[in-house]
XYZ file of N, CA and C in Angstrom:
546
model
N 72.189 65.852 98.668
C 72.737 64.703 97.892
C 73.495 64.380 98.617
N 74.100 63.581 98.815
C 75.634 62.906 99.044
C 75.756 62.305 98.061
N 77.440 62.913 96.759
C 77.977 62.010 96.057
C 78.858 61.305 96.077
N 78.836 59.821 96.826
C 79.877 59.136 97.227
C 81.662 58.642 95.884
N 82.499 59.262 96.187
C 83.341 58.812 94.739
C 84.492 58.200 94.968
N 84.805 57.450 94.462
C 85.615 56.760 94.105
C 87.818 57.495 94.322
N 88.458 56.294 95.594
C 89.600 56.870 95.270
C 89.924 58.103 93.786
N 90.647 57.023 92.648
C 90.790 57.221 91.566
C 89.691 58.131 91.138
N 88.458 58.369 90.973
C 87.205 59.762 90.429
C 87.995 60.613 91.541
N 88.276 60.876 92.664
C 88.878 61.726 93.566
C 89.914 62.332 93.471
N 90.673 61.998 91.965
C 91.727 61.871 92.085
C 92.268 62.861 91.421
N 90.719 62.300 89.652
C 91.003 62.466 88.564
C 90.501 64.338 88.769
N 88.666 64.212 89.808
C 87.908 65.709 89.988
C 89.394 66.644 90.129
N 90.569 66.367 91.087
C 90.988 66.615 92.468
C 92.425 67.690 91.130
N 93.018 66.239 90.436
C 93.873 66.889 89.266
C 93.361 67.431 88.454
N 91.479 67.474 87.999
C 91.335 68.581 86.601
C 91.450 69.855 87.403
N 90.385 69.624 88.874
C 90.682 71.182 89.690
C 91.768 72.162 89.585
N 93.300 71.148 90.457
C 94.198 72.435 90.485
C 94.486 72.692 88.858
N 94.507 71.316 87.966
C 94.440 72.446 86.374
C 93.972 73.230 86.034
N 93.356 73.903 86.223
C 91.951 74.692 86.035
C 92.809 75.516 87.105
N 93.040 75.669 88.499
C 93.487 76.124 88.917
C 94.237 76.958 89.005
N 95.416 75.424 87.988
C 96.783 76.773 88.160
C 96.916 78.020 86.914
N 95.505 77.001 85.423
C 95.740 78.400 84.179
C 94.655 79.359 84.910
N 94.174 79.511 85.988
C 93.814 80.803 86.162
C 93.933 81.551 86.917
N 95.612 80.918 87.111
C 96.382 81.716 87.997
C 96.950 83.573 87.421
N 96.897 83.876 87.880
C 96.992 85.684 87.416
C 99.325 85.557 87.494
N 100.016 84.909 86.227
C 101.545 85.317 86.492
C 101.789 86.432 85.826
N 102.758 87.380 85.584
C 103.827 88.596 85.156
C 104.165 87.823 84.489
N 104.507 88.602 83.324
C 105.228 87.612 81.670
C 106.890 87.761 82.616
N 107.654 86.618 81.954
C 108.984 86.453 82.628
C 109.880 87.672 82.538
N 110.523 87.942 83.289
C 111.632 89.344 83.267
C 110.703 90.566 82.997
N 109.261 90.593 83.599
C 108.793 92.291 83.913
C 108.445 92.565 84.986
N 108.693 92.716 85.356
C 109.039 93.983 86.708
C 107.695 94.034 87.391
N 108.151 95.640 86.275
C 107.074 97.086 86.565
C 105.459 96.761 84.713
N 104.400 96.812 85.428
C 103.638 96.295 84.064
C 102.744 97.284 84.278
N 103.328 98.856 85.313
C 102.712 99.971 84.796
C 102.183 100.117 86.211
N 101.388 101.799 86.251
C 100.577 102.144 87.170
C 99.955 101.369 87.385
N 98.860 100.503 86.789
C 98.122 99.471 87.636
C 98.508 98.408 87.700
N 100.120 97.988 87.607
C 100.550 96.867 88.845
C 99.194 95.977 89.934
N 98.861 95.863 89.980
C 99.496 94.965 91.253
C 97.197 95.800 92.328
N 97.201 96.626 91.463
C 95.641 97.132 91.827
C 94.410 96.579 91.037
N 94.111 96.077 92.121
C 93.305 95.269 92.564
C 91.295 95.909 92.628
N 90.462 95.437 90.974
C 89.258 95.723 89.946
C 88.218 95.683 91.371
N 87.350 96.833 91.465
C 86.124 96.417 91.678
C 85.352 95.507 90.694
N 85.310 94.481 91.583
C 84.629 92.676 90.833
C 83.363 93.407 90.573
N 83.403 93.666 89.477
C 81.518 93.085 89.367
C 80.711 92.273 89.118
N 79.611 91.472 89.573
C 79.357 90.518 90.373
C 78.261 90.301 89.429
N 77.719 91.081 88.338
C 77.036 91.676 86.895
C 75.072 91.951 87.633
N 74.893 92.337 88.919
C 73.604 92.664 89.556
C 74.070 94.189 89.782
N 72.522 94.838 89.643
C 72.411 96.508 90.341
C 72.082 96.350 91.413
N 71.783 95.120 92.451
C 70.606 95.653 93.321
C 71.610 94.794 94.035
N 71.890 95.835 95.476
C 73.024 95.608 95.955
C 72.492 94.709 97.801
N 72.583 93.840 97.589
C 71.790 92.625 99.353
C 73.661 92.278 99.732
N 74.020 92.614 100.701
C 74.805 92.168 101.690
C 74.730 91.091 102.190
N 74.077 90.663 102.286
C 73.539 89.229 102.096
C 74.094 88.319 101.586
N 73.136 88.887 100.559
C 73.268 87.215 99.066
C 74.911 87.748 98.906
N 75.609 88.424 98.794
C 76.365 88.592 98.588
C 77.713 88.137 99.586
N 77.508 88.486 100.947
C 78.283 87.627 101.456
C 77.925 86.057 101.559
N 76.648 85.919 100.670
C 76.570 84.090 100.807
C 76.586 83.609 99.721
N 76.810 83.810 98.638
C 77.605 83.375 97.323
C 78.206 82.880 96.863
N 78.349 82.076 96.004
C 79.785 81.311 95.587
C 80.236 82.320 94.822
N 80.703 83.141 94.741
C 81.431 83.279 93.110
C 82.525 82.839 92.940
N 84.156 81.439 94.015
C 84.097 80.624 92.660
C 85.424 81.055 92.567
N 85.958 82.490 94.055
C 88.000 82.934 94.162
C 88.199 82.149 94.977
N 89.416 82.033 94.394
C 89.994 81.237 94.998
C 91.038 81.711 95.262
N 92.368 81.473 96.851
C 93.587 82.086 96.699
C 94.214 80.710 97.731
N 94.812 80.475 96.543
C 95.792 79.988 96.564
C 97.137 80.320 97.515
N 97.166 79.067 98.322
C 98.775 79.445 99.629
C 99.621 78.767 99.666
N 100.718 78.767 100.595
C 101.429 77.270 101.568
C 100.763 76.845 102.380
N 101.357 75.662 102.133
C 101.221 74.883 104.093
C 102.115 75.503 105.022
N 102.146 75.063 106.205
C 101.332 74.809 106.776
C 100.009 75.547 106.545
N 100.131 77.272 106.422
C 98.841 78.151 106.978
C 98.127 78.447 106.323
N 97.943 77.650 104.690
C 96.575 77.462 104.161
C 95.639 76.292 104.510
N 96.212 75.417 105.484
C 95.725 74.672 106.700
C 94.492 74.813 107.508
N 95.530 75.943 108.214
C 95.444 76.119 110.154
C 94.114 77.642 109.266
N 94.223 78.184 108.395
C 93.486 78.831 107.597
C 92.134 77.977 107.564
N 92.119 77.605 106.984
C 90.601 75.849 106.776
C 90.145 75.923 107.968
N 91.587 75.417 109.115
C 91.447 73.971 110.327
C 91.079 75.648 111.481
N 90.569 76.933 110.961
C 89.929 78.068 111.985
C 91.319 78.365 112.548
N 92.322 77.436 113.198
C 93.755 77.882 114.107
C 94.623 79.092 113.505
N 93.948 79.875 111.744
C 94.898 81.400 111.704
C 93.667 81.775 111.038
N 93.406 82.601 111.922
C 91.991 83.767 111.234
C 92.578 84.491 110.699
N 93.352 85.375 110.310
C 94.060 86.640 109.212
C 94.544 86.111 108.136
N 95.148 86.501 107.091
C 95.738 86.587 106.417
C 95.966 87.561 105.728
N 97.340 88.157 104.816
C 97.602 89.498 104.340
C 98.132 89.109 103.195
N 97.997 89.919 102.343
C 98.039 90.381 101.037
C 98.581 91.656 100.526
N 99.147 91.954 99.614
C 100.142 93.610 100.012
C 98.551 94.065 98.984
N 97.861 93.483 98.264
C 96.622 93.796 97.423
C 94.917 93.988 98.159
N 94.732 95.456 97.984
C 93.259 95.032 98.566
C 91.969 94.574 97.989
N 91.308 94.518 98.579
C 90.364 93.452 97.437
C 88.984 93.628 98.685
N 87.956 93.878 96.983
C 86.278 94.218 97.671
C 85.179 93.014 98.005
N 86.342 91.678 97.960
C 85.467 91.524 97.523
C 84.595 90.702 99.340
N 84.014 89.651 100.205
C 83.814 89.434 100.995
C 82.744 88.728 100.576
N 83.017 87.243 101.598
C 82.446 86.080 101.666
C 83.264 84.089 101.357
N 82.504 83.618 100.717
C 83.391 83.059 100.933
C 84.489 83.084 99.334
N 85.300 82.077 100.317
C 86.775 82.812 99.743
C 87.259 81.053 99.900
N 87.269 80.619 98.554
C 87.991 79.126 98.081
C 89.785 78.259 98.732
N 89.995 78.004 99.069
C 91.537 78.323 99.306
C 92.177 76.996 99.035
N 93.037 76.889 98.481
C 94.076 76.113 97.830
C 95.631 76.056 98.257
N 95.635 74.866 98.202
C 97.100 74.266 98.566
C 97.946 74.967 97.537
N 99.444 74.910 97.961
C 100.042 75.219 96.622
C 100.998 74.166 96.660
N 101.359 73.923 96.059
C 102.762 72.475 95.360
C 104.036 72.173 96.602
N 104.085 73.290 96.552
C 105.038 72.693 97.741
C 105.621 72.873 99.040
N 106.091 71.597 99.526
C 105.021 70.575 101.026
C 106.644 71.636 102.029
N 104.792 71.033 103.242
C 106.491 72.029 103.860
C 107.425 71.002 105.024
N 107.853 71.818 105.155
C 108.832 71.292 105.783
C 108.352 70.649 107.659
N 108.940 69.759 108.380
C 108.392 69.386 109.419
C 108.860 70.761 110.890
N 109.958 71.194 110.261
C 110.894 71.855 111.262
C 109.798 73.316 111.048
N 109.483 74.155 110.130
C 108.331 74.817 109.236
C 107.012 75.107 109.977
N 106.300 73.741 110.399
C 105.198 73.150 110.622
C 105.206 72.947 112.608
N 106.766 72.642 112.646
C 106.264 72.731 114.108
C 106.896 74.127 114.773
N 107.748 74.723 114.131
C 107.610 76.136 114.635
C 106.044 77.261 114.773
N 105.885 77.128 113.593
C 104.113 77.674 113.391
C 103.235 77.601 114.024
N 102.936 75.417 114.730
C 102.250 75.211 115.487
C 102.560 75.595 117.101
N 104.021 75.600 117.421
C 104.268 76.424 118.206
C 103.439 78.395 118.522
N 104.084 78.604 117.758
C 103.132 80.130 117.825
C 101.454 79.921 117.607
N 101.532 79.158 117.089
C 99.396 79.399 117.902
C 99.520 78.779 118.480
N 100.452 77.483 119.673
C 99.770 77.154 120.773
C 99.944 78.724 121.616
N 101.018 78.707 121.959
C 101.292 80.239 122.235
C 100.158 81.988 122.077
N 100.445 81.888 120.742
C 99.698 82.894 120.863
C 98.014 82.360 121.395
N 97.994 81.618 120.887
C 96.023 80.879 121.757
C 96.505 80.996 123.894
N 97.171 80.653 123.846
C 97.696 80.561 125.136
C 96.782 78.665 125.413
N 96.522 77.771 124.503
C 95.917 76.670 124.681
C 97.045 75.616 123.933
N 97.323 74.965 124.723
C 97.973 73.562 124.425
C 96.973 72.266 123.999
N 95.997 72.647 123.984
C 95.033 71.680 123.304
C 94.447 72.196 122.133
N 94.731 73.352 121.095
C 94.870 73.592 120.139
C 94.861 72.788 119.438
N 93.246 71.438 118.620
C 93.596 70.847 117.347
C 93.886 71.243 116.216
N 95.100 70.315 115.502
C 96.123 71.621 114.139
C 95.819 70.111 113.371
N 95.568 70.398 112.422
C 95.076 69.128 110.965
C 96.586 67.673 111.777
N 96.393 66.886 110.591
C 97.180 65.892 111.535
C 97.717 65.752 110.008
N 97.285 66.081 108.668
C 97.977 66.409 107.058
C 98.300 67.264 106.844
N 99.034 68.576 106.358
C 99.335 69.256 105.133
C 99.215 69.589 103.796
N 98.279 68.536 103.060
C 98.441 68.184 101.783
C 98.989 69.525 100.423
N 98.984 69.225 99.157
C 99.757 70.107 98.427
C 98.877 70.265 97.615
N 98.826 71.055 96.608
C 98.380 70.824 95.087
C 97.261 70.197 95.303
N 96.428 70.798 96.115
C 95.061 70.648 96.011
C 93.698 71.512 96.125
N 92.226 71.561 96.101
C 91.679 72.296 96.809
C 91.068 71.738 98.372
N 92.106 72.796 99.610
C 91.487 72.452 101.245
C 89.853 72.560 101.546
N 89.352 73.727 101.199
C 88.080 74.064 101.182
C 87.744 75.757 101.709
N 86.848 76.380 102.058
C 86.538 77.070 101.635
C 86.305 77.666 103.362
N 87.011 79.753 103.160
C 85.852 80.349 104.730
C 85.769 81.852 104.774
N 85.274 81.834 105.037
C 84.410 83.323 104.580
C 85.334 84.942 104.616
N 85.296 85.710 103.733
C 86.034 86.962 104.093
C 85.231 88.237 104.479
N 85.406 88.750 106.288
C 84.680 89.069 106.716
C 84.889 90.677 106.568
N 86.318 91.078 105.959
C 87.036 92.174 106.346
C 88.127 92.556 105.590
N 88.405 93.460 104.642
C 89.785 94.084 103.748
C 90.316 95.053 104.665
N 91.495 95.397 105.528
C 91.881 96.686 105.591
C 93.331 96.216 105.356
N 94.210 97.946 105.311
C 95.148 97.784 105.629
C 96.410 97.960 106.307
N 97.470 97.618 106.385
C 98.246 97.587 107.736
C 97.720 98.833 108.905
N 98.035 99.362 108.868
C 97.625 100.766 109.937
C 96.947 100.030 110.636
N 95.683 100.220 109.639
C 94.423 100.026 110.107
C 94.502 98.164 111.058
N 94.947 96.974 110.356
C 95.470 95.619 110.990
C 95.778 96.009 112.402
N 97.359 96.903 112.660
C 97.993 96.491 113.848
C 96.609 97.808 115.350
N 96.012 98.678 114.153
C 95.541 99.682 115.762
C 93.981 98.834 115.926
N 93.780 97.552 115.102
C 92.046 96.749 115.357
C 92.753 95.252 116.392
N 94.058 95.183 116.218
C 94.348 93.608 116.652
C 96.092 93.857 116.328
N 96.751 94.777 117.811
C 98.270 95.291 118.063
C 98.733 94.418 117.897
N 98.514 92.963 118.231
C 99.231 91.480 118.572
C 98.555 90.231 117.460
N 98.358 91.233 116.576
C 98.149 90.499 115.833
C 98.926 89.321 114.920
N 97.336 88.496 115.219
C 99.493 86.873 114.077
C 99.850 87.414 113.276
N 101.354 87.113 113.533
C 102.655 87.358 113.053
C 103.162 86.194 113.479
N 103.270 85.281 113.158
C 104.508 83.790 113.849
C 106.241 84.734 113.625
N 106.458 85.520 112.547
C 107.852 86.378 112.816
C 107.880 87.807 114.018
N 108.819 87.800 114.993
C 109.422 88.427 116.117
C 108.972 89.536 115.138
N 108.409 90.711 115.830
C 107.949 92.295 115.477
C 109.697 92.861 115.142
N 110.434 92.667 116.568
C 111.581 92.798 115.219
C 112.499 92.329 114.611
N 112.453 91.192 114.299
C 113.536 90.871 113.077
C 112.370 91.146 111.843
N 111.434 91.673 112.326
C 110.510 91.225 110.649
C 111.213 92.423 110.271
N 111.016 93.818 111.340
C 111.556 95.726 111.276
C 113.063 95.304 110.441
N 114.156 94.662 111.089
C 114.997 94.272 110.307
C 115.126 94.134 108.574
N 114.718 92.776 109.093
C 114.090 92.505 107.247
C 113.547 93.392 106.639
N 112.235 93.956 107.173
C 112.006 94.960 105.688
C 112.923 96.042 106.212
N 113.582 96.882 106.331
C 114.495 97.594 106.272
C 115.945 96.999 105.360
N 116.463 96.023 105.382
C 117.081 95.485 104.602
C 116.813 95.290 103.023
N 115.431 94.937 103.063
C 115.386 95.114 101.989
C 114.507 95.961 101.559
N 114.376 96.954 102.295
C 113.826 97.987 101.379
C 115.268 99.251 101.212
N 116.433 98.519 101.919
C 118.346 99.293 101.836
C 118.379 98.589 100.280
N 118.278 96.905 99.772
C 118.544 96.490 98.672
C 118.048 96.823 98.113
N 116.677 96.877 97.958
C 116.862 97.593 96.000
C 117.159 98.999 95.631
N 117.965 99.664 96.854
C 119.279 100.754 95.993
C 120.532 99.678 95.203
N 120.663 99.130 95.946
C 121.751 98.552 95.816
C 121.860 97.128 94.224
N 123.045 97.701 93.441
C 122.597 97.215 92.580
C 123.416 95.650 92.425
């Protein structure tokens, strides 16, 4: 079945969806830096079934959504960006909805990221999204695996990272040093 919506209805549905996503987002209380030892720990998700069927788990839609900044959100949904990193692990596999955050990307950032992927894939004909919309649900991807940074670097030694490795190393060291300065 195909459902056709006029523009006003699509916008209202999208606005309701975005508002729901905003309400569901986890935010730390203002002024709280550390919520204890469980801060940042991803719990194992109980899907309410006692039978483990990998195909069923991967093909079910659990309604989970990840909000990302543009242009990365659209590039992930379009299949240009193949990996996404987070500081927390997840047991989730299968469909994951991707929402674009409210911040609009600037043209320079889009140009730098698109140039990175053209060079990374050595493909001047790579097709990029024509638009990078914000504050909306873009589509979904499939989570196949989740690995720690060391495992990722071993499996993908030249993995996607638009930030120059030496610059990243210096920035990381500066941040580690900065936490000791008041």
